[in-house]
Amino acid sequence: MAFVDYRDPRPVYEQIVDYYEKLILTGAMQPDDRIPSVRQTAAEWSINPNTIQKAFSILEERGYIYAVPGRGNFVAETGDLLKQRIERFLEDEEKNIREAKAFGVKKSQMEDILNRVFGSDEA
């Protein structure tokens, strides 16, 4: 699968967790959507089932999915998780921007980046 990068220093299970978190938080997977089984996912992606199970366990601990015994794993309601993720992201970016400022990056350079990503008309 394209999302697993074997050159990435992070373990495969972390990459799987990130993959599903992004799918869920961006709305590509909706609440109560069924997630393919561990066995099915492992076979499709040629990844050890234990690795898939570890990723699914982390997703469940974090509140992204829930398990229904005998039925499988399903996407949980994640409205609060998205808000928390955005807050953490903004805090991290503020730290990064402060560091960039300390290195001499100009406000106009940061604005150029934001304009490339968001477009110059967006507030």
PDB file of C-alpha atoms in Angstrom:
ATOM      1  CA  MET A   1       0.000   0.000   0.000  1.00  0.00           C
ATOM      2  CA  ALA A   2       1.296   3.445  -0.844  1.00  0.00           C
ATOM      3  CA  PHE A   3       0.948   4.873   2.659  1.00  0.00           C
ATOM      4  CA  VAL A   4       3.562   2.520   4.158  1.00  0.00           C
ATOM      5  CA  ASP A   5       7.019   3.920   3.505  1.00  0.00           C
ATOM      6  CA  TYR A   6       9.743   1.477   4.456  1.00  0.00           C
ATOM      7  CA  ARG A   7      12.292   4.312   4.350  1.00  0.00           C
ATOM      8  CA  ASP A   8      10.305   6.154   7.035  1.00  0.00           C
ATOM      9  CA  PRO A   9      12.089   5.720  10.379  1.00  0.00           C
ATOM     10  CA  ARG A  10       8.746   5.330  12.177  1.00  0.00           C
ATOM     11  CA  PRO A  11       7.464   1.810  12.802  1.00  0.00           C
ATOM     12  CA  VAL A  12       4.897   0.503  10.301  1.00  0.00           C
ATOM     13  CA  TYR A  13       2.158   0.387  12.961  1.00  0.00           C
ATOM     14  CA  GLU A  14       2.590   4.151  13.574  1.00  0.00           C
ATOM     15  CA  GLN A  15       2.265   4.817   9.856  1.00  0.00           C
ATOM     16  CA  ILE A  16      -0.939   2.751   9.807  1.00  0.00           C
ATOM     17  CA  VAL A  17      -2.303   4.698  12.783  1.00  0.00           C
ATOM     18  CA  ASP A  18      -1.511   7.996  11.032  1.00  0.00           C
ATOM     19  CA  TYR A  19      -3.131   6.755   7.819  1.00  0.00           C
ATOM     20  CA  TYR A  20      -6.411   5.862   9.540  1.00  0.00           C
ATOM     21  CA  GLU A  21      -6.408   8.985  11.725  1.00  0.00           C
ATOM     22  CA  LYS A  22      -6.172  11.146   8.598  1.00  0.00           C
ATOM     23  CA  LEU A  23      -8.916   9.195   6.820  1.00  0.00           C
ATOM     24  CA  ILE A  24     -11.183   9.559   9.836  1.00  0.00           C
ATOM     25  CA  LEU A  25     -10.428  13.194  10.683  1.00  0.00           C
ATOM     26  CA  THR A  26     -10.791  14.373   7.087  1.00  0.00           C
ATOM     27  CA  GLY A  27     -14.163  12.660   6.749  1.00  0.00           C
ATOM     28  CA  ALA A  28     -13.038  10.066   4.203  1.00  0.00           C
ATOM     29  CA  MET A  29     -14.305   7.518   6.724  1.00  0.00           C
ATOM     30  CA  GLN A  30     -17.530   8.390   8.506  1.00  0.00           C
ATOM     31  CA  PRO A  31     -18.707   7.439  12.002  1.00  0.00           C
ATOM     32  CA  ASP A  32     -19.952   3.844  12.135  1.00  0.00           C
ATOM     33  CA  ASP A  33     -18.173   2.876   8.886  1.00  0.00           C
ATOM     34  CA  ARG A  34     -16.757  -0.622   9.213  1.00  0.00           C
ATOM     35  CA  ILE A  35     -12.981  -0.960   9.009  1.00  0.00           C
ATOM     36  CA  PRO A  36     -11.686  -4.036   7.161  1.00  0.00           C
ATOM     37  CA  SER A  37     -10.696  -6.872   9.472  1.00  0.00           C
ATOM     38  CA  VAL A  38      -7.158  -7.347  10.732  1.00  0.00           C
ATOM     39  CA  ARG A  39      -6.793 -10.490   8.639  1.00  0.00           C
ATOM     40  CA  GLN A  40      -8.184  -8.846   5.489  1.00  0.00           C
ATOM     41  CA  THR A  41      -6.014  -5.748   5.932  1.00  0.00           C
ATOM     42  CA  ALA A  42      -2.889  -7.797   6.633  1.00  0.00           C
ATOM     43  CA  ALA A  43      -3.429  -9.897   3.508  1.00  0.00           C
ATOM     44  CA  GLU A  44      -4.256  -6.912   1.289  1.00  0.00           C
ATOM     45  CA  TRP A  45      -1.271  -4.851   2.455  1.00  0.00           C
ATOM     46  CA  SER A  46       1.156  -7.765   2.981  1.00  0.00           C
ATOM     47  CA  ILE A  47       1.776  -6.694   6.565  1.00  0.00           C
ATOM     48  CA  ASN A  48       1.997  -8.941   9.617  1.00  0.00           C
ATOM     49  CA  PRO A  49      -1.434  -9.255  11.298  1.00  0.00           C
ATOM     50  CA  ASN A  50       0.144  -8.455  14.673  1.00  0.00           C
ATOM     51  CA  THR A  51       1.276  -5.099  13.277  1.00  0.00           C
ATOM     52  CA  ILE A  52      -2.254  -4.333  12.063  1.00  0.00           C
ATOM     53  CA  GLN A  53      -3.715  -5.414  15.403  1.00  0.00           C
ATOM     54  CA  LYS A  54      -1.297  -3.154  17.285  1.00  0.00           C
ATOM     55  CA  ALA A  55      -2.317  -0.191  15.087  1.00  0.00           C
ATOM     56  CA  PHE A  56      -6.027  -0.947  15.572  1.00  0.00           C
ATOM     57  CA  SER A  57      -5.524  -1.223  19.348  1.00  0.00           C
ATOM     58  CA  ILE A  58      -3.882   2.212  19.408  1.00  0.00           C
ATOM     59  CA  LEU A  59      -6.692   3.673  17.298  1.00  0.00           C
ATOM     60  CA  GLU A  60      -9.215   2.226  19.728  1.00  0.00           C
ATOM     61  CA  GLU A  61      -7.309   3.563  22.772  1.00  0.00           C
ATOM     62  CA  ARG A  62      -7.240   7.020  21.184  1.00  0.00           C
ATOM     63  CA  GLY A  63     -10.969   6.914  20.471  1.00  0.00           C
ATOM     64  CA  TYR A  64     -10.846   6.769  16.678  1.00  0.00           C
ATOM     65  CA  ILE A  65     -12.455   3.351  16.376  1.00  0.00           C
ATOM     66  CA  TYR A  66     -14.517   1.001  18.501  1.00  0.00           C
ATOM     67  CA  ALA A  67     -14.826  -2.770  18.417  1.00  0.00           C
ATOM     68  CA  VAL A  68     -18.045  -4.751  18.296  1.00  0.00           C
ATOM     69  CA  PRO A  69     -17.355  -8.344  19.353  1.00  0.00           C
ATOM     70  CA  GLY A  70     -18.031 -10.717  16.490  1.00  0.00           C
ATOM     71  CA  ARG A  71     -18.685  -7.870  14.032  1.00  0.00           C
ATOM     72  CA  GLY A  72     -15.400  -5.984  13.712  1.00  0.00           C
ATOM     73  CA  ASN A  73     -14.054  -2.466  14.142  1.00  0.00           C
ATOM     74  CA  PHE A  74     -15.979   0.683  13.314  1.00  0.00           C
ATOM     75  CA  VAL A  75     -15.198   4.400  13.072  1.00  0.00           C
ATOM     76  CA  ALA A  76     -16.094   6.309  16.227  1.00  0.00           C
ATOM     77  CA  GLU A  77     -17.580   9.805  16.451  1.00  0.00           C
ATOM     78  CA  THR A  78     -14.511  12.048  16.372  1.00  0.00           C
ATOM     79  CA  GLY A  79     -15.692  15.662  16.590  1.00  0.00           C
ATOM     80  CA  ASP A  80     -13.836  16.314  19.837  1.00  0.00           C
ATOM     81  CA  LEU A  81     -10.746  14.472  18.581  1.00  0.00           C
ATOM     82  CA  LEU A  82     -10.577  16.744  15.555  1.00  0.00           C
ATOM     83  CA  LYS A  83     -10.793  19.840  17.750  1.00  0.00           C
ATOM     84  CA  GLN A  84      -8.040  18.490  20.015  1.00  0.00           C
ATOM     85  CA  ARG A  85      -5.855  17.584  17.026  1.00  0.00           C
ATOM     86  CA  ILE A  86      -6.248  21.089  15.566  1.00  0.00           C
ATOM     87  CA  GLU A  87      -5.388  22.685  18.924  1.00  0.00           C
ATOM     88  CA  ARG A  88      -2.239  20.532  19.255  1.00  0.00           C
ATOM     89  CA  PHE A  89      -1.294  21.305  15.673  1.00  0.00           C
ATOM     90  CA  LEU A  90      -1.656  25.057  16.198  1.00  0.00           C
ATOM     91  CA  GLU A  91       0.394  24.919  19.410  1.00  0.00           C
ATOM     92  CA  ASP A  92       3.142  23.009  17.588  1.00  0.00           C
ATOM     93  CA  GLU A  93       3.082  25.426  14.675  1.00  0.00           C
ATOM     94  CA  GLU A  94       3.354  28.413  17.007  1.00  0.00           C
ATOM     95  CA  LYS A  95       6.508  26.851  18.476  1.00  0.00           C
ATOM     96  CA  ASN A  96       7.851  26.248  14.954  1.00  0.00           C
ATOM     97  CA  ILE A  97       7.100  29.814  13.902  1.00  0.00           C
ATOM     98  CA  ARG A  98       8.814  31.208  17.008  1.00  0.00           C
ATOM     99  CA  GLU A  99      11.859  29.063  16.217  1.00  0.00           C
ATOM    100  CA  ALA A 100      11.835  30.218  12.586  1.00  0.00           C
ATOM    101  CA  LYS A 101      11.658  33.834  13.780  1.00  0.00           C
ATOM    102  CA  ALA A 102      14.664  33.220  16.037  1.00  0.00           C
ATOM    103  CA  PHE A 103      16.552  31.924  12.973  1.00  0.00           C
ATOM    104  CA  GLY A 104      15.750  35.080  11.064  1.00  0.00           C
ATOM    105  CA  VAL A 105      12.785  34.006   8.963  1.00  0.00           C
ATOM    106  CA  LYS A 106      10.765  37.097   8.054  1.00  0.00           C
ATOM    107  CA  LYS A 107       7.017  37.506   8.485  1.00  0.00           C
ATOM    108  CA  SER A 108       6.687  38.090   4.745  1.00  0.00           C
ATOM    109  CA  GLN A 109       8.311  34.702   4.085  1.00  0.00           C
ATOM    110  CA  MET A 110       5.785  33.014   6.375  1.00  0.00           C
ATOM    111  CA  GLU A 111       2.947  34.899   4.684  1.00  0.00           C
ATOM    112  CA  ASP A 112       4.198  33.709   1.287  1.00  0.00           C
ATOM    113  CA  ILE A 113       4.016  30.116   2.499  1.00  0.00           C
ATOM    114  CA  LEU A 114       0.515  30.596   3.898  1.00  0.00           C
ATOM    115  CA  ASN A 115      -0.620  32.246   0.659  1.00  0.00           C
ATOM    116  CA  ARG A 116       0.745  29.333  -1.405  1.00  0.00           C
ATOM    117  CA  VAL A 117      -1.125  26.839   0.764  1.00  0.00           C
ATOM    118  CA  PHE A 118      -4.386  28.715   1.419  1.00  0.00           C
ATOM    119  CA  GLY A 119      -4.487  31.199  -1.416  1.00  0.00           C
ATOM    120  CA  SER A 120      -4.035  34.939  -0.990  1.00  0.00           C
ATOM    121  CA  ASP A 121      -7.745  35.743  -0.632  1.00  0.00           C
ATOM    122  CA  GLU A 122      -8.558  33.417   2.269  1.00  0.00           C
ATOM    123  CA  ALA A 123      -8.721  34.956   5.734  1.00  0.00           C
TER     124      ALA A 123
END
